[in-house]
mmCIF file of C-alpha atoms in Angstrom:
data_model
loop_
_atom_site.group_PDB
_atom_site.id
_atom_site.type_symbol
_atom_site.label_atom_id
_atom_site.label_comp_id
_atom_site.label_asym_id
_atom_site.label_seq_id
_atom_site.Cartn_x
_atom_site.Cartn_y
_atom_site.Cartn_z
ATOM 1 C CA UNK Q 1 65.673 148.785 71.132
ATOM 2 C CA UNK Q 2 62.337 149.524 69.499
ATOM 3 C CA UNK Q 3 60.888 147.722 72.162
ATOM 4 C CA UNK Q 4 62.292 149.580 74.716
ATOM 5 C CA UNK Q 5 61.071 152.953 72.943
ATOM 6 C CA UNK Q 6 57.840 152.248 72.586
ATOM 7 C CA UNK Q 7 57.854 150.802 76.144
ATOM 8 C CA UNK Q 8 58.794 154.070 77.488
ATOM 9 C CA UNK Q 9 56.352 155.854 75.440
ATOM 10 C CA UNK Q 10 53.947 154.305 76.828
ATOM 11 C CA UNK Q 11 54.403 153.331 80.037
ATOM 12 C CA UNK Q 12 52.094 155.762 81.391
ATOM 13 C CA UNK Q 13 49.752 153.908 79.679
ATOM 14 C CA UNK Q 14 50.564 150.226 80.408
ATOM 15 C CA UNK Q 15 50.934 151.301 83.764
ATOM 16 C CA UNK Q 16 47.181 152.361 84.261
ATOM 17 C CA UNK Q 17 45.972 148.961 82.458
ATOM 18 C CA UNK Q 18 48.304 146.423 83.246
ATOM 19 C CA UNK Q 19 48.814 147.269 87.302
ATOM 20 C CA UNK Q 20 44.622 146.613 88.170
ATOM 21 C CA UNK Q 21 44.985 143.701 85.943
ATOM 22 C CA UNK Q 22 48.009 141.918 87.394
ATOM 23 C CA UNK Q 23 46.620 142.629 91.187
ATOM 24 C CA UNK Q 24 43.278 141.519 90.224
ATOM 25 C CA UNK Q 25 43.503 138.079 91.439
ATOM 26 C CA UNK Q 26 44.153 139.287 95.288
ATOM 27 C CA UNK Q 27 40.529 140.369 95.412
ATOM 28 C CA UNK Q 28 39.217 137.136 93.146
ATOM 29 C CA UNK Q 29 41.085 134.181 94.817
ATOM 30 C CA UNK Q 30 41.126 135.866 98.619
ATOM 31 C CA UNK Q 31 36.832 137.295 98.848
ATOM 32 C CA UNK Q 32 37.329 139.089 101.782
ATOM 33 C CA UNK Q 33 36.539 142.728 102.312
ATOM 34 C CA UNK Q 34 40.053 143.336 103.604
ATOM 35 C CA UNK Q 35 41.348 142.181 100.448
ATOM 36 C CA UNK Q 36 39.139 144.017 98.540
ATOM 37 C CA UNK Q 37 40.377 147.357 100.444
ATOM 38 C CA UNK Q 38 43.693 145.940 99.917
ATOM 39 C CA UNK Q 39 43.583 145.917 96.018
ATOM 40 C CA UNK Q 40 42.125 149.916 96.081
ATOM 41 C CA UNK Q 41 44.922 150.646 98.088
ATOM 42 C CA UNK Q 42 47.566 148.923 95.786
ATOM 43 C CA UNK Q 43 46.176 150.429 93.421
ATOM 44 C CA UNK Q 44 46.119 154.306 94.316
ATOM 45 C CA UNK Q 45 49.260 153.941 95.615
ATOM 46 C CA UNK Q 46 50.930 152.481 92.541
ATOM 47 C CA UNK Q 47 49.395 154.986 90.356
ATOM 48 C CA UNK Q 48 50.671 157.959 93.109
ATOM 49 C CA UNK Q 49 54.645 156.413 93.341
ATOM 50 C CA UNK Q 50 54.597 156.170 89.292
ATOM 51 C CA UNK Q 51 52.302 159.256 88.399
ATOM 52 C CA UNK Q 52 50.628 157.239 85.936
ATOM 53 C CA UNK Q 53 47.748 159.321 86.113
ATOM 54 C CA UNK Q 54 47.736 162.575 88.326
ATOM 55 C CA UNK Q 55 47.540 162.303 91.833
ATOM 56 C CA UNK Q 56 44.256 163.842 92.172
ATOM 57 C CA UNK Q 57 42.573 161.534 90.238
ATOM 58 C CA UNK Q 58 44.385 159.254 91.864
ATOM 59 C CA UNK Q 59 43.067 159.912 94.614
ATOM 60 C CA UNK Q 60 39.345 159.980 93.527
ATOM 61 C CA UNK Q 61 39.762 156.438 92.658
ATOM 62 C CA UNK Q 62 38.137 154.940 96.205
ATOM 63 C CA UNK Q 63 34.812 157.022 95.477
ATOM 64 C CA UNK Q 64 34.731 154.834 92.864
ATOM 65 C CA UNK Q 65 36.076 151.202 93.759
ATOM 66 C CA UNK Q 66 34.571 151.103 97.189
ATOM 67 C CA UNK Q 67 31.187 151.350 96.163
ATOM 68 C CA UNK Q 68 32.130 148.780 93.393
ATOM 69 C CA UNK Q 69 33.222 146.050 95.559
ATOM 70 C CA UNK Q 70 30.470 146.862 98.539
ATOM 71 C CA UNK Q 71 33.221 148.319 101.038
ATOM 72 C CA UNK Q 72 31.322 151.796 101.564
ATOM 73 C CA UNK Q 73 28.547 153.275 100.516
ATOM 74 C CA UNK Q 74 28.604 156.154 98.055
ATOM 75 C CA UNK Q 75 27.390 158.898 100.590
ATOM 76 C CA UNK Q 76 29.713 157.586 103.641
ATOM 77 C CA UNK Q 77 32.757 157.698 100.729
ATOM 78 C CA UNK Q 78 31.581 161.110 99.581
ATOM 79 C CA UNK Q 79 31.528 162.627 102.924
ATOM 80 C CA UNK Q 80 34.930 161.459 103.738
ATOM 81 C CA UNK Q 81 36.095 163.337 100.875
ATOM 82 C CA UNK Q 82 34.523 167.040 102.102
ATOM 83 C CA UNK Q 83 34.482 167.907 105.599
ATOM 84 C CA UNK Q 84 34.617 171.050 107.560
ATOM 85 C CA UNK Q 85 38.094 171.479 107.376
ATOM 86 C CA UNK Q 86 38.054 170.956 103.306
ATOM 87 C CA UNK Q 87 35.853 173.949 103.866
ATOM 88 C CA UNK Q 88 38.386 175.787 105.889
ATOM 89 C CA UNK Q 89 40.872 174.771 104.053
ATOM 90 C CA UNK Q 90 39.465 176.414 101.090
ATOM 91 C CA UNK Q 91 39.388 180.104 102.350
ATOM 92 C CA UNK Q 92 42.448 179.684 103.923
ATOM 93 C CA UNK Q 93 43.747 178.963 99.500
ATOM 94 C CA UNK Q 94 41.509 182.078 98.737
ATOM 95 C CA UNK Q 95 42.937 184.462 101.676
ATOM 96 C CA UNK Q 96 46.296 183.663 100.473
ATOM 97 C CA UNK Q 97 45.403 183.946 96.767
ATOM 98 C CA UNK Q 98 44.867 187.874 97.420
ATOM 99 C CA UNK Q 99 47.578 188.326 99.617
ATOM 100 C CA UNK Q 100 49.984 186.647 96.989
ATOM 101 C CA UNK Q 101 48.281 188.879 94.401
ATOM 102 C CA UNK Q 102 48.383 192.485 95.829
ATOM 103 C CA UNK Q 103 52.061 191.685 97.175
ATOM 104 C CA UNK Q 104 50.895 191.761 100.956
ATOM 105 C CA UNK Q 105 53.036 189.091 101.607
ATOM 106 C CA UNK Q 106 56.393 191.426 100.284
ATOM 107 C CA UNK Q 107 55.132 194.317 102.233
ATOM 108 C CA UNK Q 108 55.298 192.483 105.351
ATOM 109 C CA UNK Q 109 58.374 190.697 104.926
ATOM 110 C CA UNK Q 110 60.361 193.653 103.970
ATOM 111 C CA UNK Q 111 59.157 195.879 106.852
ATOM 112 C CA UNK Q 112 59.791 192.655 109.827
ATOM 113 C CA UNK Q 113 63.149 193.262 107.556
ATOM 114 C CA UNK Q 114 63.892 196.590 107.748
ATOM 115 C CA UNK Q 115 63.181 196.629 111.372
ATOM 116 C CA UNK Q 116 65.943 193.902 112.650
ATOM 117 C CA UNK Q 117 68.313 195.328 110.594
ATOM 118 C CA UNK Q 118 70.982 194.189 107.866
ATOM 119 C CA UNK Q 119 73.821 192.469 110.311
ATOM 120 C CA UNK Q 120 74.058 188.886 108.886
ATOM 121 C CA UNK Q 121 73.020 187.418 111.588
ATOM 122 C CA UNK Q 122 69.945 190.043 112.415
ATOM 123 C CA UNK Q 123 68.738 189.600 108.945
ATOM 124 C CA UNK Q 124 68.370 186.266 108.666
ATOM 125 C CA UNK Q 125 66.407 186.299 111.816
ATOM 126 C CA UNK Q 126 64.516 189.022 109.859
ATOM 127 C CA UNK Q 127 63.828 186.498 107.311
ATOM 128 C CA UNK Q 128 62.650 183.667 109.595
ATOM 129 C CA UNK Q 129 59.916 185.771 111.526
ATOM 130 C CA UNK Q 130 58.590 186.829 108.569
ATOM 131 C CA UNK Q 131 58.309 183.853 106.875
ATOM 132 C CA UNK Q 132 57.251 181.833 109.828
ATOM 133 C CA UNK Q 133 54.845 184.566 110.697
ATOM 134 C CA UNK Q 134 53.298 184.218 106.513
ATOM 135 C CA UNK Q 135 53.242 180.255 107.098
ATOM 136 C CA UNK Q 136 50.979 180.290 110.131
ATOM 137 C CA UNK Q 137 47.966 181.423 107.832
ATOM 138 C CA UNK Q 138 49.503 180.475 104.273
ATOM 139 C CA UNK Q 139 50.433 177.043 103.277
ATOM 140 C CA UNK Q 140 53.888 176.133 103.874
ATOM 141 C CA UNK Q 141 55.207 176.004 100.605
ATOM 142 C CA UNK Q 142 53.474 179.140 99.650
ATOM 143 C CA UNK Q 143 55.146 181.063 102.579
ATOM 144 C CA UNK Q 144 58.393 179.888 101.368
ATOM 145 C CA UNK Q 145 57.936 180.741 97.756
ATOM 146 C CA UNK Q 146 56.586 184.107 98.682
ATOM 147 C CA UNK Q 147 59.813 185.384 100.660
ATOM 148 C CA UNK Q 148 62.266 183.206 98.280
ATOM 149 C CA UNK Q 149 62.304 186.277 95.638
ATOM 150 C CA UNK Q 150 63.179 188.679 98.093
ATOM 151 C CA UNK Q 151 66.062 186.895 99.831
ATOM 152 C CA UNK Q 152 67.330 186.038 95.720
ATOM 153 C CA UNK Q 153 67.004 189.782 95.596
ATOM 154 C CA UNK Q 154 69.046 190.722 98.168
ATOM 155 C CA UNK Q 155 71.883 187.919 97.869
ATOM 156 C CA UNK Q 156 72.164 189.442 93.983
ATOM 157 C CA UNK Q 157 72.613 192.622 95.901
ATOM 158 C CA UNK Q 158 75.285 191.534 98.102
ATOM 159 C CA UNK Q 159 77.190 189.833 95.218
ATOM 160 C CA UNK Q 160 77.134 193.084 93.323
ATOM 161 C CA UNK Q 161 78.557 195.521 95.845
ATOM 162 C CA UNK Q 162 80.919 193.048 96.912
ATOM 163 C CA UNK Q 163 82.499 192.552 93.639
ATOM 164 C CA UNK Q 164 82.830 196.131 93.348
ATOM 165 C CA UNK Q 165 84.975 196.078 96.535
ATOM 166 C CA UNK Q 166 86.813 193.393 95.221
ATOM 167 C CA UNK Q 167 87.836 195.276 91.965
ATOM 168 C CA UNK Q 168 88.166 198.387 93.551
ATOM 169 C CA UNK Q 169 90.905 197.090 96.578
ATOM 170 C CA UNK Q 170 92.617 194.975 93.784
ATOM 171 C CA UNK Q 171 93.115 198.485 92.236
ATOM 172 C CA UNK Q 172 94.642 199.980 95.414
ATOM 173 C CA UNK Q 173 97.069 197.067 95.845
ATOM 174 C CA UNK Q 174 98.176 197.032 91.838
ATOM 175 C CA UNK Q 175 98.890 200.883 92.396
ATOM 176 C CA UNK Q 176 96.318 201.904 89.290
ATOM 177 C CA UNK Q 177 93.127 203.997 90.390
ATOM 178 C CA UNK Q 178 90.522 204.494 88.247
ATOM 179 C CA UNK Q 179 88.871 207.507 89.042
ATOM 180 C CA UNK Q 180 85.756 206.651 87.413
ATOM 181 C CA UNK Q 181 85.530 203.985 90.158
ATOM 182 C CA UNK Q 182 82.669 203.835 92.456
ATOM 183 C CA UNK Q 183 80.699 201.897 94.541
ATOM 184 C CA UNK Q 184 77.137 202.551 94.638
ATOM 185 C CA UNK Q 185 78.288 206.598 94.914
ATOM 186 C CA UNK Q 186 79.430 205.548 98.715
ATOM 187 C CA UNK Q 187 83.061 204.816 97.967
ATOM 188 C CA UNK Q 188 85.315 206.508 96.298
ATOM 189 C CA UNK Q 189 89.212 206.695 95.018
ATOM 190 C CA UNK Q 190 90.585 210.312 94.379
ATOM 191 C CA UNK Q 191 94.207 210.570 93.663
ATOM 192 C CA UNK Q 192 96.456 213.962 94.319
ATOM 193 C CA UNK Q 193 99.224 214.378 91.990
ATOM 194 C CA UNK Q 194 101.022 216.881 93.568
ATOM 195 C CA UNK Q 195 101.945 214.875 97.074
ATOM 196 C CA UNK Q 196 101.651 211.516 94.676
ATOM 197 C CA UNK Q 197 99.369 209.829 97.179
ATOM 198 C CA UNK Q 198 96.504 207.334 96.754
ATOM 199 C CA UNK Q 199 93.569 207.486 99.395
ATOM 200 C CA UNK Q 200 91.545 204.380 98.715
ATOM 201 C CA UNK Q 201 88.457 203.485 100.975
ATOM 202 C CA UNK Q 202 87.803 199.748 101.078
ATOM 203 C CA UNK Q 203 86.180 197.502 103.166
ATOM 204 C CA UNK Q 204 88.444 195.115 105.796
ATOM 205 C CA UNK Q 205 86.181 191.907 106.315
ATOM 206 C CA UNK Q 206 86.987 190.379 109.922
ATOM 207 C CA UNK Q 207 86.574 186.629 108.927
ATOM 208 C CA UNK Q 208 89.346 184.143 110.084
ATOM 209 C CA UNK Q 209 90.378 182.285 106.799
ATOM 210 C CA UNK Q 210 90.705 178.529 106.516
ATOM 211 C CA UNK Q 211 94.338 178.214 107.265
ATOM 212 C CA UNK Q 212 95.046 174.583 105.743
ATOM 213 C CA UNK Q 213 92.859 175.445 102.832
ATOM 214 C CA UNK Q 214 94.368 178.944 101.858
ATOM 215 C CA UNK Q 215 98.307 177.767 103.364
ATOM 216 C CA UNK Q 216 100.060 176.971 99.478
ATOM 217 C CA UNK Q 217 97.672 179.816 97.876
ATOM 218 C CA UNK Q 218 99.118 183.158 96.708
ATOM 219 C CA UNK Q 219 97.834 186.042 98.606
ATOM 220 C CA UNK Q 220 95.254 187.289 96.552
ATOM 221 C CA UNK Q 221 93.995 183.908 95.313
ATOM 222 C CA UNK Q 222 93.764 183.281 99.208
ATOM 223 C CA UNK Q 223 91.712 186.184 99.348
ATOM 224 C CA UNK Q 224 89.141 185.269 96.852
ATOM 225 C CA UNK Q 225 88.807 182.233 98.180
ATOM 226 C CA UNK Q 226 88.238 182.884 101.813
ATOM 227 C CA UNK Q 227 85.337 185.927 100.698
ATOM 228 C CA UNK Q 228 83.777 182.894 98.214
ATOM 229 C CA UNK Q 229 83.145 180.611 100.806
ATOM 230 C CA UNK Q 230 81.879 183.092 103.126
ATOM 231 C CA UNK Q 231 79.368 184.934 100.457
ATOM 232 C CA UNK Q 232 78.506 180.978 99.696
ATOM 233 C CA UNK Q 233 78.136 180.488 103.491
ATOM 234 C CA UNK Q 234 75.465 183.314 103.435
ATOM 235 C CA UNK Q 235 73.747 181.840 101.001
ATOM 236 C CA UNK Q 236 73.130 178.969 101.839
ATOM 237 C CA UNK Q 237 72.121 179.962 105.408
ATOM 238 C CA UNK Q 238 69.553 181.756 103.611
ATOM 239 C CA UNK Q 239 68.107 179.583 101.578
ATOM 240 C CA UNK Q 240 67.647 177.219 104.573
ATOM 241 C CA UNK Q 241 66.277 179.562 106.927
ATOM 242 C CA UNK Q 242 63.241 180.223 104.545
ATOM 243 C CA UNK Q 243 62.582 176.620 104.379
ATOM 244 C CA UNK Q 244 63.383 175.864 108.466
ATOM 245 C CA UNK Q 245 61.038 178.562 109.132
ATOM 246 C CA UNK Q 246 58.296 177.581 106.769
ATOM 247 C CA UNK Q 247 57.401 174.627 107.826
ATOM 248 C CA UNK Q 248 58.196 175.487 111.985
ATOM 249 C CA UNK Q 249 55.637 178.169 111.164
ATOM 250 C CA UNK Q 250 52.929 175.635 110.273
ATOM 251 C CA UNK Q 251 52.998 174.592 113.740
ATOM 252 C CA UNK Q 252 51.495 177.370 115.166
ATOM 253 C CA UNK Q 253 47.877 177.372 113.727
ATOM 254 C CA UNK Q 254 45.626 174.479 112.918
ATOM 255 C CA UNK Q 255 45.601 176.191 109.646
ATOM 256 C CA UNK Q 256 48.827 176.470 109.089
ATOM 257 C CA UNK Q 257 49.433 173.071 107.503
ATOM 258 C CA UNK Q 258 46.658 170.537 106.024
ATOM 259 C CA UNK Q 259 48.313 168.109 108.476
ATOM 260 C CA UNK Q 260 47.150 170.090 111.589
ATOM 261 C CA UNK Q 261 43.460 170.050 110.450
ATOM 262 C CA UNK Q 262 43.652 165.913 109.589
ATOM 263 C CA UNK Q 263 44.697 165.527 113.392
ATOM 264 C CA UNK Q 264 42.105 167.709 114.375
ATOM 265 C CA UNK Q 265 39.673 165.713 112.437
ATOM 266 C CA UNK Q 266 40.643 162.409 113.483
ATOM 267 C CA UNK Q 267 40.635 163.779 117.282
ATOM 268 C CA UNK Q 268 37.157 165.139 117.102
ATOM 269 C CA UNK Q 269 35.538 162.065 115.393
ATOM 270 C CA UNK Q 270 37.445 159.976 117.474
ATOM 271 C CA UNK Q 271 36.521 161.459 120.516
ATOM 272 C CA UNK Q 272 33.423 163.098 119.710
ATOM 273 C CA UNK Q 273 32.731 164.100 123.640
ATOM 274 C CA UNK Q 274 36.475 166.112 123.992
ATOM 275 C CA UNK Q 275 36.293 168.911 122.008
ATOM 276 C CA UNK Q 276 39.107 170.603 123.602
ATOM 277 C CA UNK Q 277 41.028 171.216 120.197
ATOM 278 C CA UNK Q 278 40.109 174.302 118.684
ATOM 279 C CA UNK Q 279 42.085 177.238 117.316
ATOM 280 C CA UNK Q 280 42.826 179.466 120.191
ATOM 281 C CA UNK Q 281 43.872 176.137 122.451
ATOM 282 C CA UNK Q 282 45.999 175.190 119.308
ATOM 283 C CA UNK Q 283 47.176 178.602 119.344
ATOM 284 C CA UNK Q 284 48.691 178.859 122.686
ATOM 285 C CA UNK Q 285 49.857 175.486 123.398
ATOM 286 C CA UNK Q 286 52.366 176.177 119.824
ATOM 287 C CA UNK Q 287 53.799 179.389 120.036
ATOM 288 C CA UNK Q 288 56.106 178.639 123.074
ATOM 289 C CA UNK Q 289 56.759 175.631 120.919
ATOM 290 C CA UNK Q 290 57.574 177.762 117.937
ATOM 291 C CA UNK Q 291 59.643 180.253 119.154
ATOM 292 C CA UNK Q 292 62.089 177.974 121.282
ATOM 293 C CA UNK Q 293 62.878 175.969 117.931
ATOM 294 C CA UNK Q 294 63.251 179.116 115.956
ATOM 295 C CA UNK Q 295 65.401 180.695 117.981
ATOM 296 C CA UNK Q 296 67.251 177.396 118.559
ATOM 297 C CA UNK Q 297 67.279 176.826 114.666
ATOM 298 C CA UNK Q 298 68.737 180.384 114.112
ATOM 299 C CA UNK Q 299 70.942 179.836 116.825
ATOM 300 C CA UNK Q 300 72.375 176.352 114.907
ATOM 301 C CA UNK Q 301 72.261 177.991 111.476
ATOM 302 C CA UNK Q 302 74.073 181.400 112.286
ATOM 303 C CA UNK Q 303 76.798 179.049 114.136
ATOM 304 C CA UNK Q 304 77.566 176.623 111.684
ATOM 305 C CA UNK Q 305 77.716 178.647 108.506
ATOM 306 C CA UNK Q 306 78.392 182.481 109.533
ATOM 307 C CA UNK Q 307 79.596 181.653 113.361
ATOM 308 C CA UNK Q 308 77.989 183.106 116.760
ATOM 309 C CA UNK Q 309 79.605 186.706 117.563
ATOM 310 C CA UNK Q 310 77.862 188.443 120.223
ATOM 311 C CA UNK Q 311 80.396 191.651 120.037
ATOM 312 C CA UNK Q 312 79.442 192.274 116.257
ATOM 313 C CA UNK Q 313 75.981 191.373 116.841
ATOM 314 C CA UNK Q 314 74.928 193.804 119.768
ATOM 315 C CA UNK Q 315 77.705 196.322 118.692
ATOM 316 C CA UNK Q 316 76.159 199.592 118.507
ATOM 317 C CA UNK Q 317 77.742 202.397 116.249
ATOM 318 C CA UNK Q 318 79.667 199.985 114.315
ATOM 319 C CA UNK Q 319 80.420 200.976 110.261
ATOM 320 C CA UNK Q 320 78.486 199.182 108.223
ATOM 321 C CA UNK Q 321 80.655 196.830 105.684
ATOM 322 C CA UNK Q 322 79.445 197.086 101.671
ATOM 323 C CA UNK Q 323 77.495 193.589 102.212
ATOM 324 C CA UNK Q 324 74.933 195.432 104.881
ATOM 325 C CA UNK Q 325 74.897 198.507 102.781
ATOM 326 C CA UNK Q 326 74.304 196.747 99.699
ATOM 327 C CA UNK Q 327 70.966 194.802 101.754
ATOM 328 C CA UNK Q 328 69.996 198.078 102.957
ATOM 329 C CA UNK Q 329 69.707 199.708 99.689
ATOM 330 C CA UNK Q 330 67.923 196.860 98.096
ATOM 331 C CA UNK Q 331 65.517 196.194 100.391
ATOM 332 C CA UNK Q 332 64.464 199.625 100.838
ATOM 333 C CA UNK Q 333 63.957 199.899 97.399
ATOM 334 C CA UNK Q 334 62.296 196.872 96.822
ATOM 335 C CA UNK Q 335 59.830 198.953 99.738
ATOM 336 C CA UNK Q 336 59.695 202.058 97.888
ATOM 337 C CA UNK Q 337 58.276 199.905 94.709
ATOM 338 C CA UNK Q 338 55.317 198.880 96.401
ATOM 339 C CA UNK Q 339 54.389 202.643 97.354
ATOM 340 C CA UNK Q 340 51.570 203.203 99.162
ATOM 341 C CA UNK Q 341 48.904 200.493 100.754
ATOM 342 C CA UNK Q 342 46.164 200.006 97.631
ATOM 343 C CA UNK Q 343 42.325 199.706 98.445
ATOM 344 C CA UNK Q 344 42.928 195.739 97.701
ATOM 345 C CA UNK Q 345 45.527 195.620 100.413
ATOM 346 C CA UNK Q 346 43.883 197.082 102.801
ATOM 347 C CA UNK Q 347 40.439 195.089 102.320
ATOM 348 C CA UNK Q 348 42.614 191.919 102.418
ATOM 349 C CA UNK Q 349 44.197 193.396 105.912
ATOM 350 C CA UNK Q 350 40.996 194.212 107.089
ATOM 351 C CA UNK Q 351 39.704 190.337 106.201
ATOM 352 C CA UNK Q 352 42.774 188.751 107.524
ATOM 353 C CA UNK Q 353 42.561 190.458 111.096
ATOM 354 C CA UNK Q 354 38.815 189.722 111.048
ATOM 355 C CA UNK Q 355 39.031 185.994 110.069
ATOM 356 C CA UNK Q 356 41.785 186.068 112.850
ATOM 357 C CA UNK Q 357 39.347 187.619 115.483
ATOM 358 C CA UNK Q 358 37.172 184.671 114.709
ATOM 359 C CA UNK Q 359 39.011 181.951 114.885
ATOM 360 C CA UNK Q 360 40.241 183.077 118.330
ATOM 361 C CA UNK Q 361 36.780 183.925 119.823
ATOM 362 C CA UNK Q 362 34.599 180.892 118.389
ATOM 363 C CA UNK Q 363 35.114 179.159 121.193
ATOM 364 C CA UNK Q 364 37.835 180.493 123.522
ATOM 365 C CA UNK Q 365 37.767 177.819 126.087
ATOM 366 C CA UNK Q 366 38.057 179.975 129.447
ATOM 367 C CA UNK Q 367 34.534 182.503 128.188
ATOM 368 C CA UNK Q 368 31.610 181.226 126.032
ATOM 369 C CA UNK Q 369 32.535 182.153 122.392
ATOM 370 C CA UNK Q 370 30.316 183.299 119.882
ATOM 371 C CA UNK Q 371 29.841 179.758 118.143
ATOM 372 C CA UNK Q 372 27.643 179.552 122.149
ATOM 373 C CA UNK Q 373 25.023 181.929 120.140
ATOM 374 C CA UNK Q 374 24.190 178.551 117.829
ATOM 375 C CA UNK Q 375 24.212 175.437 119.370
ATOM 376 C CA UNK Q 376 22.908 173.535 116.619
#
């Protein structure tokens, strides 16, 4: 067992000596080239699946080896590892640095909120736009980790007010009334002694409860149980709409994911004489794409966890239930914290609509662009 201790201890370790050794005879008894590039790619890729060392060092490792066995030269390795899109890459990471750090990202979100409204159904939409719209200039996983605190936000909300109507219609049925009782100052319980009547305002939800589920369950357990797998149901349609819309975001813009600039990379060098990618060409050939499968994906989420009613949806007038009351309140204050637009907001707005200019004009495709002013 001390064996086994030690072995764990240090595998990290072992790993990162004993995996070049043991592969070493590939490049010794077979002296090709292709073995050669064979062993570096054993190799890094061993040392990436086990995280023996970290994978950016891992991947350093064929700046080093190539040279080594003759493969590459050092320059033609080294330029493979910065190219023009490392370059825009990097103040892509920088523009979303400051719009992380002076909350421009919340600001945003909330307002694309705020104007779709708090129906289910509308505010998950809200959710997706804003977080697709974030991941076509941000990284995906940024985008999603940006607008993750604000959906945890409001689901806390919507827990809170709901358990308040919970306790307070459990109060109406058991015939006690506190008159202390209140939810968020909205609704109330008053009681008159001299008629002897109870007036209690509570919310009715209009989900159909699972009747197999719920058949041999006492009414109120039934009740509980139908409103936990609904506020579950919301939940998890949340969570996954963030995610879904992340990455369908990243189509849009060759910046939007590092694996849009790779292709664009590969295209260019491979056909040097067709430069008919670029980002405004990019641009409109995804957004059709983008919309149809958001819509499509809101479409599939709203159906199979909260299911597709058009009457509530478009219903105009309708009372709002404690759930959409308790989302409106929460994200209008999360607005009200941010107060008005700083100086480093609005420089980062002015920078992000100006790198956005450029990218479209450069080189337009249908009028010279301004990259046509140097040639060289």
């Amino acid at each position: 067992m001390k064996i086994l201790s030690y072995l764990v201890v240090y595998r990290r370790f072992l790993l990162i000596v004993l995996t070049p050794l043991l592969l070493l005879p590939l490049p010794l008894i077979i002296k090709t080239k292709e073995a050669e590039c064979a062993y570096t790619l054993f190799v890094v890729a061993i040392f990436w699946l086990t995280e023996a060392l970290p994978l950016a060092v891992s991947a350093l490792l064929p700046a080093f080896m190539f040279p080594l066995f003759g493969i590459m030269e050092s320059k033609e390795v080294a330029s493979a590892y910065f190219k023009d899109f490392h370059l825009l890459l990097i103040g892509v990471i920088c523009l979303a640095t400051s719009i992380e750090k002076w909350n421009f990202h919340k600001r945003v979100a909330l307002r694309m909120v705020m104007l779709v409204g708090v129906n289910p159904a509308w505010l998950m939409l809200g959710f997706m736009v804003s977080c697709a719209f974030l991941s076509m200039w941000l990284s995906n996983t940024s985008a999603a980790a940006m607008v993750m605190p604000i959906v945890e936000a409001v689901a806390q909300q919507i827990v809170r007010a709901e358990a308040e109507a919970d306790a307070l219609e459990m109060s109406c049925s058991n015939g006690s009334i506190n008159l202390a009782l209140e939810l968020d100052g909205r609704h109330a319980v008053q009681y008159d002694n001299n008629v002897g009547s109870t007036v209690c305002t509570t919310e009715k939800e209009n989900e159909k409860e699972k009747e197999q589920v719920l058949k041999n369950l006492p009414p109120v357990e039934a009740g509980r149980k139908s409103k936990k797998d609904k506020y579950n149901g919301i939940f998890k349609v949340m969570c996954l709409c963030v995610a879904y819309s992340a990455t369908i975001g990243g189509l849009t813009t060759t910046t939007g994911t590092s694996t849009n600039l790779i292709f664009a990379e590969h295209f260019n060098t491979r056909y040097p004489t067709c430069q008919c990618i670029n980002f405004g060409s990019w641009f409109v050939l995804s957004v059709p794409i983008t919309v149809i499968i958001l819509l499509l994906s809101w479409v599939w989420l709203q159906w199979l966890f909260l299911g597709f009613d058009f009457k509530n949806m478009f219903k105009c007038g309708k009372k709002k239930t404690a759930r959409e009351e308790a989302s409106i309140q929460v994200i209008q204050e999360e607005y009200k914290k941010l107060g008005p637009m700083s100086y480093p907001e609005i420089v980062t707005l002015v920078l992000f609509i100006l790198m956005t200019l450029l990218w479209f004009t450069r080189d337009p495709g249908f009028i010279p662009g301004w990259s046509s002013l140097f040639p060289k």
